[in-house]
mmCIF file of N, CA, C and O in Angstrom:
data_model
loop_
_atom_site.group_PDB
_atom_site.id
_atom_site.type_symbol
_atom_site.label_atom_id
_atom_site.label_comp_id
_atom_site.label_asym_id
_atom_site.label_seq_id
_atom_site.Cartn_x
_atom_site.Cartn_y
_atom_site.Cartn_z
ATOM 1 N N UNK D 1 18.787 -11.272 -26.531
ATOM 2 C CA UNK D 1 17.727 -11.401 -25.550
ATOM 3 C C UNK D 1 16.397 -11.399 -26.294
ATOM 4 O O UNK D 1 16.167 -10.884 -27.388
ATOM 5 N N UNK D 2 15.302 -12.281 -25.249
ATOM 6 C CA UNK D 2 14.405 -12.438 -26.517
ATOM 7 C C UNK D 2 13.349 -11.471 -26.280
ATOM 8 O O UNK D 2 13.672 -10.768 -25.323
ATOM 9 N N UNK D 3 12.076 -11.104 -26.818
ATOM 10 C CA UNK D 3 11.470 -9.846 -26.566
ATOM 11 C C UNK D 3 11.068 -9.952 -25.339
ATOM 12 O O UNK D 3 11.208 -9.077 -24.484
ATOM 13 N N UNK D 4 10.371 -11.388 -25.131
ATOM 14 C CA UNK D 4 9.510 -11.589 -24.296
ATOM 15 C C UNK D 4 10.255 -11.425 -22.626
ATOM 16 O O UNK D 4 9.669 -10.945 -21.655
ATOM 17 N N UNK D 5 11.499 -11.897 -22.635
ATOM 18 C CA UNK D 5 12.962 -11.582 -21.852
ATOM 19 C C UNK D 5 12.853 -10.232 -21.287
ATOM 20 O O UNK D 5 12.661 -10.048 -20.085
ATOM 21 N N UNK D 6 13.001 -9.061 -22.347
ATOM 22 C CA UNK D 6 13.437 -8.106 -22.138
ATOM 23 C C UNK D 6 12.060 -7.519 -21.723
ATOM 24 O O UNK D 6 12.303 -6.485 -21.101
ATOM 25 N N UNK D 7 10.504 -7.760 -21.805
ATOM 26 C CA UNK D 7 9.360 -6.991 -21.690
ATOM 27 C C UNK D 7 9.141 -7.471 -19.467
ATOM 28 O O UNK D 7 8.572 -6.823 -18.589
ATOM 29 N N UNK D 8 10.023 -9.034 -19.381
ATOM 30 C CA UNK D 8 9.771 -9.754 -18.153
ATOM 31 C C UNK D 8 11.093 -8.948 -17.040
ATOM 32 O O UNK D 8 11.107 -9.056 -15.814
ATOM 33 N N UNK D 9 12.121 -8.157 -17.885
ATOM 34 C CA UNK D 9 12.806 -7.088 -17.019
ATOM 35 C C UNK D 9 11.826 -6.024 -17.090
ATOM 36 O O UNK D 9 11.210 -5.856 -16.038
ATOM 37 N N UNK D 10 11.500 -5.211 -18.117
ATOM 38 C CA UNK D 10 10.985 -3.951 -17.475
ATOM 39 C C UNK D 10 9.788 -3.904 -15.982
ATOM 40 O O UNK D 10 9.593 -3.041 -15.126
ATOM 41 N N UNK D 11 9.268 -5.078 -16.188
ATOM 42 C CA UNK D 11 8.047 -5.463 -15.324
ATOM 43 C C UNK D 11 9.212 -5.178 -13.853
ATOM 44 O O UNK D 11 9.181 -4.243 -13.053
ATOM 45 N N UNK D 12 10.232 -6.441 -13.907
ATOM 46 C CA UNK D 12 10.693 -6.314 -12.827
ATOM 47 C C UNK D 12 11.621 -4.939 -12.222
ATOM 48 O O UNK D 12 11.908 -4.827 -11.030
ATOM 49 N N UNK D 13 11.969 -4.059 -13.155
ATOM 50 C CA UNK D 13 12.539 -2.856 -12.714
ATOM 51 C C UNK D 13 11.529 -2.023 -12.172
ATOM 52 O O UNK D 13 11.648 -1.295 -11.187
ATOM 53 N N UNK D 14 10.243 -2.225 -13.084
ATOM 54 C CA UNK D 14 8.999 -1.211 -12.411
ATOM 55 C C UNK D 14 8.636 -1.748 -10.596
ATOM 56 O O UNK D 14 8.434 -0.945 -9.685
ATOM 57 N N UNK D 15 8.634 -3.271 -10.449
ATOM 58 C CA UNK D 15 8.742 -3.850 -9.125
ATOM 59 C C UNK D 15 9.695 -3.195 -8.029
ATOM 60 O O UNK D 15 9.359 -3.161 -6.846
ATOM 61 N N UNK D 16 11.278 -2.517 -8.631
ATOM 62 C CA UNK D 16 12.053 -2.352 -8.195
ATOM 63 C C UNK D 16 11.952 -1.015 -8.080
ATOM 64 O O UNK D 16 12.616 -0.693 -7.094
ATOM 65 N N UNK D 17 11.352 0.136 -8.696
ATOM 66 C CA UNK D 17 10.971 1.516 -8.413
ATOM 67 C C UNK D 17 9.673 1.191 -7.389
ATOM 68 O O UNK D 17 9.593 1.961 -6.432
ATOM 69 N N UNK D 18 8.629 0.117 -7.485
ATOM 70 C CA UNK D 18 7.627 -0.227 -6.044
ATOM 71 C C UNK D 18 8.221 -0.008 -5.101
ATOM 72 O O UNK D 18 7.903 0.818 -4.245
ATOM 73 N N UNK D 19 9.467 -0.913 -5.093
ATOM 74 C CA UNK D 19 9.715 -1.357 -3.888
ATOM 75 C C UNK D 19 10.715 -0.299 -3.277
ATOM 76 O O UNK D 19 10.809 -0.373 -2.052
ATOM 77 N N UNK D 20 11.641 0.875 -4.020
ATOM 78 C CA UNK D 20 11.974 1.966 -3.253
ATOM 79 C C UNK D 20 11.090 2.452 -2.919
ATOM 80 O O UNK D 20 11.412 2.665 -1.751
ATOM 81 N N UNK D 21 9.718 3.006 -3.066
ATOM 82 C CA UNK D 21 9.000 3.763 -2.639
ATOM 83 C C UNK D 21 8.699 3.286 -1.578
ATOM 84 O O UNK D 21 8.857 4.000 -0.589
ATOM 85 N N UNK D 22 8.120 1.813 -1.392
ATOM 86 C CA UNK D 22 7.760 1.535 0.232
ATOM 87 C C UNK D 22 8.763 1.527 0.799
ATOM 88 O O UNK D 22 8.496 1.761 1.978
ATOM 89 N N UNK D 23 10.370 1.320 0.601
ATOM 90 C CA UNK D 23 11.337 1.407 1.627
ATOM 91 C C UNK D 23 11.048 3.017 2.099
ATOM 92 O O UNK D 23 10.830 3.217 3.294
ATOM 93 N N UNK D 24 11.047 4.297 1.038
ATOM 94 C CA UNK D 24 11.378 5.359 1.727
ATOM 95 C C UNK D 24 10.077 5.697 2.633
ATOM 96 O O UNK D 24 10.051 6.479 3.583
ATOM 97 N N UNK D 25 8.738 4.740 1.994
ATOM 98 C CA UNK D 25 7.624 5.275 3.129
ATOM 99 C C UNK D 25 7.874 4.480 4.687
ATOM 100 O O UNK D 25 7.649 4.914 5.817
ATOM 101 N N UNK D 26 8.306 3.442 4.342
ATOM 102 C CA UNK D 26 8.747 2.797 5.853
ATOM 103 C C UNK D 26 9.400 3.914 6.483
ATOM 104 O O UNK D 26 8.879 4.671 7.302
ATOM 105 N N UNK D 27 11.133 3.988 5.838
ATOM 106 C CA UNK D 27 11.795 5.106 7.016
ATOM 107 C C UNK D 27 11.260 6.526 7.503
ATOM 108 O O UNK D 27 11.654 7.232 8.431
ATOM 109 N N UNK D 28 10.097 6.741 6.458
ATOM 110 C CA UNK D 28 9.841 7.810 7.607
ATOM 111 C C UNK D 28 9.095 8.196 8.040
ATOM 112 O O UNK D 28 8.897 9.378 8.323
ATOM 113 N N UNK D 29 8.238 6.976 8.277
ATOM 114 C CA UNK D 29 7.440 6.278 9.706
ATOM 115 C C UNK D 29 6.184 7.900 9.201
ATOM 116 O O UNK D 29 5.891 8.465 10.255
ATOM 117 N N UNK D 30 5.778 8.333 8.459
ATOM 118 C CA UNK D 30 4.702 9.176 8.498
ATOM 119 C C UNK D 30 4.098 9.345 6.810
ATOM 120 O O UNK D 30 4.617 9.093 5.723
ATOM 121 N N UNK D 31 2.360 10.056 7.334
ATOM 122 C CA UNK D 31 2.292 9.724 5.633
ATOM 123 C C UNK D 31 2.816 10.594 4.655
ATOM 124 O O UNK D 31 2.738 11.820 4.578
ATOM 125 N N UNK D 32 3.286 9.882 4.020
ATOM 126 C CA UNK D 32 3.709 10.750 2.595
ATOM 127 C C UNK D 32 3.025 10.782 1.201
ATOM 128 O O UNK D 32 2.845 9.700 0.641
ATOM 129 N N UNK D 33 2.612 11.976 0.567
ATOM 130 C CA UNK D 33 1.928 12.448 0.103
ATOM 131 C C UNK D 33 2.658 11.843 -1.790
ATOM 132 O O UNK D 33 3.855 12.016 -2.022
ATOM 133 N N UNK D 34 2.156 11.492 -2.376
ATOM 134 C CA UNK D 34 2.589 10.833 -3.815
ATOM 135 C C UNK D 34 3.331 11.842 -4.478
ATOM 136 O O UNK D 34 4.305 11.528 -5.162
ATOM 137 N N UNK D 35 2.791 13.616 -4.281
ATOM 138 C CA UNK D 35 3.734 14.658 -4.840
ATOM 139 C C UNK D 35 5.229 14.150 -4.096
ATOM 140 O O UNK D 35 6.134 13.946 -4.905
ATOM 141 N N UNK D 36 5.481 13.983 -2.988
ATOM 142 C CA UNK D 36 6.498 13.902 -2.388
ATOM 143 C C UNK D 36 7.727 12.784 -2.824
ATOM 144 O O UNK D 36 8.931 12.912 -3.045
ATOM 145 N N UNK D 37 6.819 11.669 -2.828
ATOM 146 C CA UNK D 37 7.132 10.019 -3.731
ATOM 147 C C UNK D 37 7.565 10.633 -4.925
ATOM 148 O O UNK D 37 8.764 10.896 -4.841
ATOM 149 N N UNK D 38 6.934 11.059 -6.298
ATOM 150 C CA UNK D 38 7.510 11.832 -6.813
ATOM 151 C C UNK D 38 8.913 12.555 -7.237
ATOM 152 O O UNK D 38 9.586 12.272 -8.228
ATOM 153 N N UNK D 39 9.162 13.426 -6.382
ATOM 154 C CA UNK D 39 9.954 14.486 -6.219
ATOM 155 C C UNK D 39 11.207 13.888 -6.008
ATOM 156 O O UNK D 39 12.207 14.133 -6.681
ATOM 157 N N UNK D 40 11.114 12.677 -4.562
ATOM 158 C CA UNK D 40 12.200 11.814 -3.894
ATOM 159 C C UNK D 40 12.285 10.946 -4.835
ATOM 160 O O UNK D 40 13.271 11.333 -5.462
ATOM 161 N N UNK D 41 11.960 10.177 -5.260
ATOM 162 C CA UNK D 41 11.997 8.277 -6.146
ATOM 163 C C UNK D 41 11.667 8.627 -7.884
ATOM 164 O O UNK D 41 12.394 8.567 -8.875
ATOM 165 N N UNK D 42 10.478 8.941 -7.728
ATOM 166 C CA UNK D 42 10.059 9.196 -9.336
ATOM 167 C C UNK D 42 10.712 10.029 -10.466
ATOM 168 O O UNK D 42 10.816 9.629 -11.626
ATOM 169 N N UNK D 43 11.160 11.286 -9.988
ATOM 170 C CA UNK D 43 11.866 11.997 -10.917
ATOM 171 C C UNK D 43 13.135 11.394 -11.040
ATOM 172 O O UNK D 43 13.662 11.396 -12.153
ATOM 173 N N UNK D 44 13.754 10.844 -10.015
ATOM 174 C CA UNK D 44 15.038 10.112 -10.357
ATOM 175 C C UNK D 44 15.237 8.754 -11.047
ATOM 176 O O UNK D 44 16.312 8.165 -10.935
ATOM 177 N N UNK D 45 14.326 8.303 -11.684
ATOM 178 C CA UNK D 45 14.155 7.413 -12.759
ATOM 179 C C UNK D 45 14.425 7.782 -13.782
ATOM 180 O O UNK D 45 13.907 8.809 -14.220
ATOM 181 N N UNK D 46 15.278 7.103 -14.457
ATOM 182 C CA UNK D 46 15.861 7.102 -15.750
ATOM 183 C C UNK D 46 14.531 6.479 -16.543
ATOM 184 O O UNK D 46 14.521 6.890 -17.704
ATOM 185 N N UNK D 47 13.664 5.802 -16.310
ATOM 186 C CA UNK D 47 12.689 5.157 -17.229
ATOM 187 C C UNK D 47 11.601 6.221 -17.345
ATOM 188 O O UNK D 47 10.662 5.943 -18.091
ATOM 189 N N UNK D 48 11.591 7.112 -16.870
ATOM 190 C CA UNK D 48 10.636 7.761 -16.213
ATOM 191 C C UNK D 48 10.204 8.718 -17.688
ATOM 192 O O UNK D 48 11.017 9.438 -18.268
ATOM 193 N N UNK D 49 9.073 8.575 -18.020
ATOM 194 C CA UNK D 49 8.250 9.365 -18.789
ATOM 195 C C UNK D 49 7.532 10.564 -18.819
ATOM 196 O O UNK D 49 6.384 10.603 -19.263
ATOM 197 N N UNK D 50 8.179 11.655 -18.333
ATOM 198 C CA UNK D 50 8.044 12.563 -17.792
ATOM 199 C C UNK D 50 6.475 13.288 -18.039
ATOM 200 O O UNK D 50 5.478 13.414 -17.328
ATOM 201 N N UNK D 51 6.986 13.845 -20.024
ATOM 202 C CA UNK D 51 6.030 14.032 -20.437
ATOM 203 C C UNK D 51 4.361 13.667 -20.280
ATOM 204 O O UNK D 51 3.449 14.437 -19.980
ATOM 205 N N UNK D 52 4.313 12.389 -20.555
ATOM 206 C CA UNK D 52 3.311 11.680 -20.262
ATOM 207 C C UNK D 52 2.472 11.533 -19.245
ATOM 208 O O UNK D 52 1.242 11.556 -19.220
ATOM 209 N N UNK D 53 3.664 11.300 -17.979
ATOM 210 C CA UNK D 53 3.466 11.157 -16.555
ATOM 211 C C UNK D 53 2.368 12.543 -15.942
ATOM 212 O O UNK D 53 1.357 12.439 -15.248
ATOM 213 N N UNK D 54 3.116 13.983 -16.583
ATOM 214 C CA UNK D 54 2.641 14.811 -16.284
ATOM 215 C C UNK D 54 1.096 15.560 -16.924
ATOM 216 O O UNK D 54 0.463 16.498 -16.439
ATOM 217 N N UNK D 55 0.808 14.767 -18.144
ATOM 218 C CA UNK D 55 -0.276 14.673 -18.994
ATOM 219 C C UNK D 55 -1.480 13.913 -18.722
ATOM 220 O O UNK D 55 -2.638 14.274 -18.935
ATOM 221 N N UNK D 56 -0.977 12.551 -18.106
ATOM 222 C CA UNK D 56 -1.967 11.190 -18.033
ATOM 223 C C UNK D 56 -1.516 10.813 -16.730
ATOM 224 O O UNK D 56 -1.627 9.610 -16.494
ATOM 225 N N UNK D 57 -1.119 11.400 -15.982
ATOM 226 C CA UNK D 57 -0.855 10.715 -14.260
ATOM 227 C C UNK D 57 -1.876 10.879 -12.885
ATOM 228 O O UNK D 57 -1.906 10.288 -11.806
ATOM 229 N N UNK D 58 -2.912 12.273 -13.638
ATOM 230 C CA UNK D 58 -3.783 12.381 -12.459
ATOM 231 C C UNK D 58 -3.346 13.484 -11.481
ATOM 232 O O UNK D 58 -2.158 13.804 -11.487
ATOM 233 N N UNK D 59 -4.093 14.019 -10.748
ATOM 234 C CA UNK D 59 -4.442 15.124 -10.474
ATOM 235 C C UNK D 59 -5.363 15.020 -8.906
ATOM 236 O O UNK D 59 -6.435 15.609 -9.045
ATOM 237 N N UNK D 60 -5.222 14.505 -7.678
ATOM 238 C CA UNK D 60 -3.497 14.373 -7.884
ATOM 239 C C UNK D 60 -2.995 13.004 -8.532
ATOM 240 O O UNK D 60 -3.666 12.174 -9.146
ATOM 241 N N UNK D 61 -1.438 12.990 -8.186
ATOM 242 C CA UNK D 61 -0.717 11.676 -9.146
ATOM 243 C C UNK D 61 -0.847 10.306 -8.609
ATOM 244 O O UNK D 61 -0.273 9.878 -7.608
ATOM 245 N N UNK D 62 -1.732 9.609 -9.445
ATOM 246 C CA UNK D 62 -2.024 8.159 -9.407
ATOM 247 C C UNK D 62 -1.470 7.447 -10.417
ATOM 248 O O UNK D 62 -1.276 6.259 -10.159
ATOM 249 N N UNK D 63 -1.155 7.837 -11.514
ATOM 250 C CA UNK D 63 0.230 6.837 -12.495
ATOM 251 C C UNK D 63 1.224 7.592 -12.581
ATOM 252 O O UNK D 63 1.055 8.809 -12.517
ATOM 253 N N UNK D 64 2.812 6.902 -12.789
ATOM 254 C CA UNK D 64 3.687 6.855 -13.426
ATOM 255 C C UNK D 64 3.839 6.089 -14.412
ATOM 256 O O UNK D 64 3.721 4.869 -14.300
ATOM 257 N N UNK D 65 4.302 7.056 -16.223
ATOM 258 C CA UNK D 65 4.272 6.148 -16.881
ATOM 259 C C UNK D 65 6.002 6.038 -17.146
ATOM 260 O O UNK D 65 6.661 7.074 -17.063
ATOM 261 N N UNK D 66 6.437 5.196 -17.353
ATOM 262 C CA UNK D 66 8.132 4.799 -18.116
ATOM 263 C C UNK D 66 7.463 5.054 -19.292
ATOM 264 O O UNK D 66 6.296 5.152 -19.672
ATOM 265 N N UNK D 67 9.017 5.160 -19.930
ATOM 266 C CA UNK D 67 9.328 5.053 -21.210
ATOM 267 C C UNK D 67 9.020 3.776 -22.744
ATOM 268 O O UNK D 67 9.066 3.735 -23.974
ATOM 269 N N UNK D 68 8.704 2.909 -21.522
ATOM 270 C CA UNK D 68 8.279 1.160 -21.969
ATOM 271 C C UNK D 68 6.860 1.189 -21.979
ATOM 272 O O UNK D 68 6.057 2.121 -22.013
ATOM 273 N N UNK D 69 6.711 -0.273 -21.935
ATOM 274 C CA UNK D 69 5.221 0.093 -22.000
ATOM 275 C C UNK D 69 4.447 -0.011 -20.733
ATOM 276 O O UNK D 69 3.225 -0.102 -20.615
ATOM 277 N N UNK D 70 5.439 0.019 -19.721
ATOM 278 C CA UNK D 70 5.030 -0.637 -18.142
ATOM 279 C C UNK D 70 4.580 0.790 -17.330
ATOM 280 O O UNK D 70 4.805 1.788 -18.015
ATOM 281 N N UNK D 71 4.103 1.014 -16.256
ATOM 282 C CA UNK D 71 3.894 2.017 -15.441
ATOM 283 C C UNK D 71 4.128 1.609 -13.514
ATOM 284 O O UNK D 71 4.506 0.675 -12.807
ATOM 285 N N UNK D 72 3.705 2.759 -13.405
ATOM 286 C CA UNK D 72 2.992 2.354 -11.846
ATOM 287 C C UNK D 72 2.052 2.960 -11.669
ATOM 288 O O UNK D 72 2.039 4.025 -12.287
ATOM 289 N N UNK D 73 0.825 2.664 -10.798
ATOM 290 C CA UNK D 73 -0.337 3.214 -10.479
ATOM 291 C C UNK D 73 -0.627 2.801 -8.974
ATOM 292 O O UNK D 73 -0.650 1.646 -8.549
ATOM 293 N N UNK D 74 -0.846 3.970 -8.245
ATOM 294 C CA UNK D 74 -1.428 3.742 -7.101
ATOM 295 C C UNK D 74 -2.431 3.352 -6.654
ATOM 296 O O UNK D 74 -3.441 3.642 -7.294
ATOM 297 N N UNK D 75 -2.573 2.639 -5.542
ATOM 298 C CA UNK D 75 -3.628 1.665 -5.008
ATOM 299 C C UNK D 75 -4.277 2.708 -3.935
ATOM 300 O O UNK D 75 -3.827 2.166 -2.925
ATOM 301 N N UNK D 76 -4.993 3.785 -3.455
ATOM 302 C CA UNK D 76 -4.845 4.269 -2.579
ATOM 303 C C UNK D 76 -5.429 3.370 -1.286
ATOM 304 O O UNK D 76 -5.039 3.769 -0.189
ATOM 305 N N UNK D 77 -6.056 2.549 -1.287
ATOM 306 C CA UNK D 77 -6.686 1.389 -0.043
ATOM 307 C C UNK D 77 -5.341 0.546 0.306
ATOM 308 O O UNK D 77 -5.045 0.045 1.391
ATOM 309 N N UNK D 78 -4.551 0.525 -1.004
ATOM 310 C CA UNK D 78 -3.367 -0.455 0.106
ATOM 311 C C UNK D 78 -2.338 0.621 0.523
ATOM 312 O O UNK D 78 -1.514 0.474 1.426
ATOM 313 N N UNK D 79 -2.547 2.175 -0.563
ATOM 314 C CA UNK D 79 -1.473 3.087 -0.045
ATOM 315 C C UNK D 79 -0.344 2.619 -0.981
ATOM 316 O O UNK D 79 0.277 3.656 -1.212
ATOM 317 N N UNK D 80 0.115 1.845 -1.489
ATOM 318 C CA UNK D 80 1.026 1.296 -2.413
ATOM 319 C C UNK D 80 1.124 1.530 -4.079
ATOM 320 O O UNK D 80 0.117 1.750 -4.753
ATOM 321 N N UNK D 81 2.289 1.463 -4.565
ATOM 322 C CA UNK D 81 1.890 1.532 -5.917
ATOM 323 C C UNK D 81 2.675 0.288 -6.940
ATOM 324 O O UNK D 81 3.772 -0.236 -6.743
ATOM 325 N N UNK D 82 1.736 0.043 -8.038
ATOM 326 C CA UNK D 82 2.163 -1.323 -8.318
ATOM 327 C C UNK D 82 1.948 -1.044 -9.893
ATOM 328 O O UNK D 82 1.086 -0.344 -10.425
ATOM 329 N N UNK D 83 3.067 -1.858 -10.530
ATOM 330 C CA UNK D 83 3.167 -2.172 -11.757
ATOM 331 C C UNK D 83 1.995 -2.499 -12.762
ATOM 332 O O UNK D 83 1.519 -3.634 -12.769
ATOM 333 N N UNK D 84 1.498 -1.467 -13.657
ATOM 334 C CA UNK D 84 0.458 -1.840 -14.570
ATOM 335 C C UNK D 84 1.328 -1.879 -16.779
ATOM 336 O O UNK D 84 2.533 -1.656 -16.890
ATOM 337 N N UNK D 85 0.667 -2.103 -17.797
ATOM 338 C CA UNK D 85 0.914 -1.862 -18.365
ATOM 339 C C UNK D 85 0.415 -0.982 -18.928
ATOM 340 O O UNK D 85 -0.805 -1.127 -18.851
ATOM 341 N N UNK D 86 0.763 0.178 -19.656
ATOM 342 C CA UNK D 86 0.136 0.928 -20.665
ATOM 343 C C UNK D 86 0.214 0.939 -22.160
ATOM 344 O O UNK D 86 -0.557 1.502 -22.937
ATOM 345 N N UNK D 87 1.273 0.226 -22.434
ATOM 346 C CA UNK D 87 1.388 -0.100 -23.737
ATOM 347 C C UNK D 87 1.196 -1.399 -24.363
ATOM 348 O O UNK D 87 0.723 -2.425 -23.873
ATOM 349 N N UNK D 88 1.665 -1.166 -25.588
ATOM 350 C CA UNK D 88 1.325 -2.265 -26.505
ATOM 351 C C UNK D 88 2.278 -3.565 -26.609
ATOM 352 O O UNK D 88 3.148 -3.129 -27.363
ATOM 353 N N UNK D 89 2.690 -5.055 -26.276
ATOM 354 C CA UNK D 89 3.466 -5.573 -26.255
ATOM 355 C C UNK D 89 3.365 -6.012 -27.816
ATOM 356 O O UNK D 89 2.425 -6.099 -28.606
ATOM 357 N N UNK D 90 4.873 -6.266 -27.906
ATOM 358 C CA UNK D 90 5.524 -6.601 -29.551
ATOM 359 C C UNK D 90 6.093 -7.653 -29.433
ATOM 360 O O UNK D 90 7.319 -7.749 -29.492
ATOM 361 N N UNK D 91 4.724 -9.347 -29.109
ATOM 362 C CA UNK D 91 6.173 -10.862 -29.144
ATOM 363 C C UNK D 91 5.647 -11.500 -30.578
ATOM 364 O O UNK D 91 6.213 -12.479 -31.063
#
């Protein structure tokens, strides 16, 4: 696989931790607080950068960083959180 391949999955897995989070904010129809997002979706990521996350995520939490060089960061005007990079790409 070629780098550029494998840098165009992490993007889309970070899409795919987005997009649980708005499913679980849909089902339960009330607002939920990003500690909560967190706790439910975020800690159960295997990509999930714990360390970091808990160092450089904000106070309260506006990034998640992975292990890659990809993240998520919250939008708070759309309420959503969306795929940024934080690292360095290697093509």
């Amino acid at each position: 696989m070629s780098e550029t391949k494998a840098y165009i999955d992490m993007v889309e897995d970070a899409w795919k931790v987005s997009y649980q989070v708005r499913d679980y904010v849909q089902a339960e129809k009330r607002e939920v607080s990003n500690e909560e997002i967190f706790e439910k979706i975020f800690s159960t990521c295997p990509d999930l950068d714990l360390d970091k996350t808990q160092k450089e995520g904000g106070k309260p939490l506006v990034k998640i960083f992975f292990k890659n060089p990809y993240g998520l960061q919250y939008r708070p005007a759309q309420k959503d959180w969306i795929p940024f990079r934080h690292g360095e790409l290697k093509l």
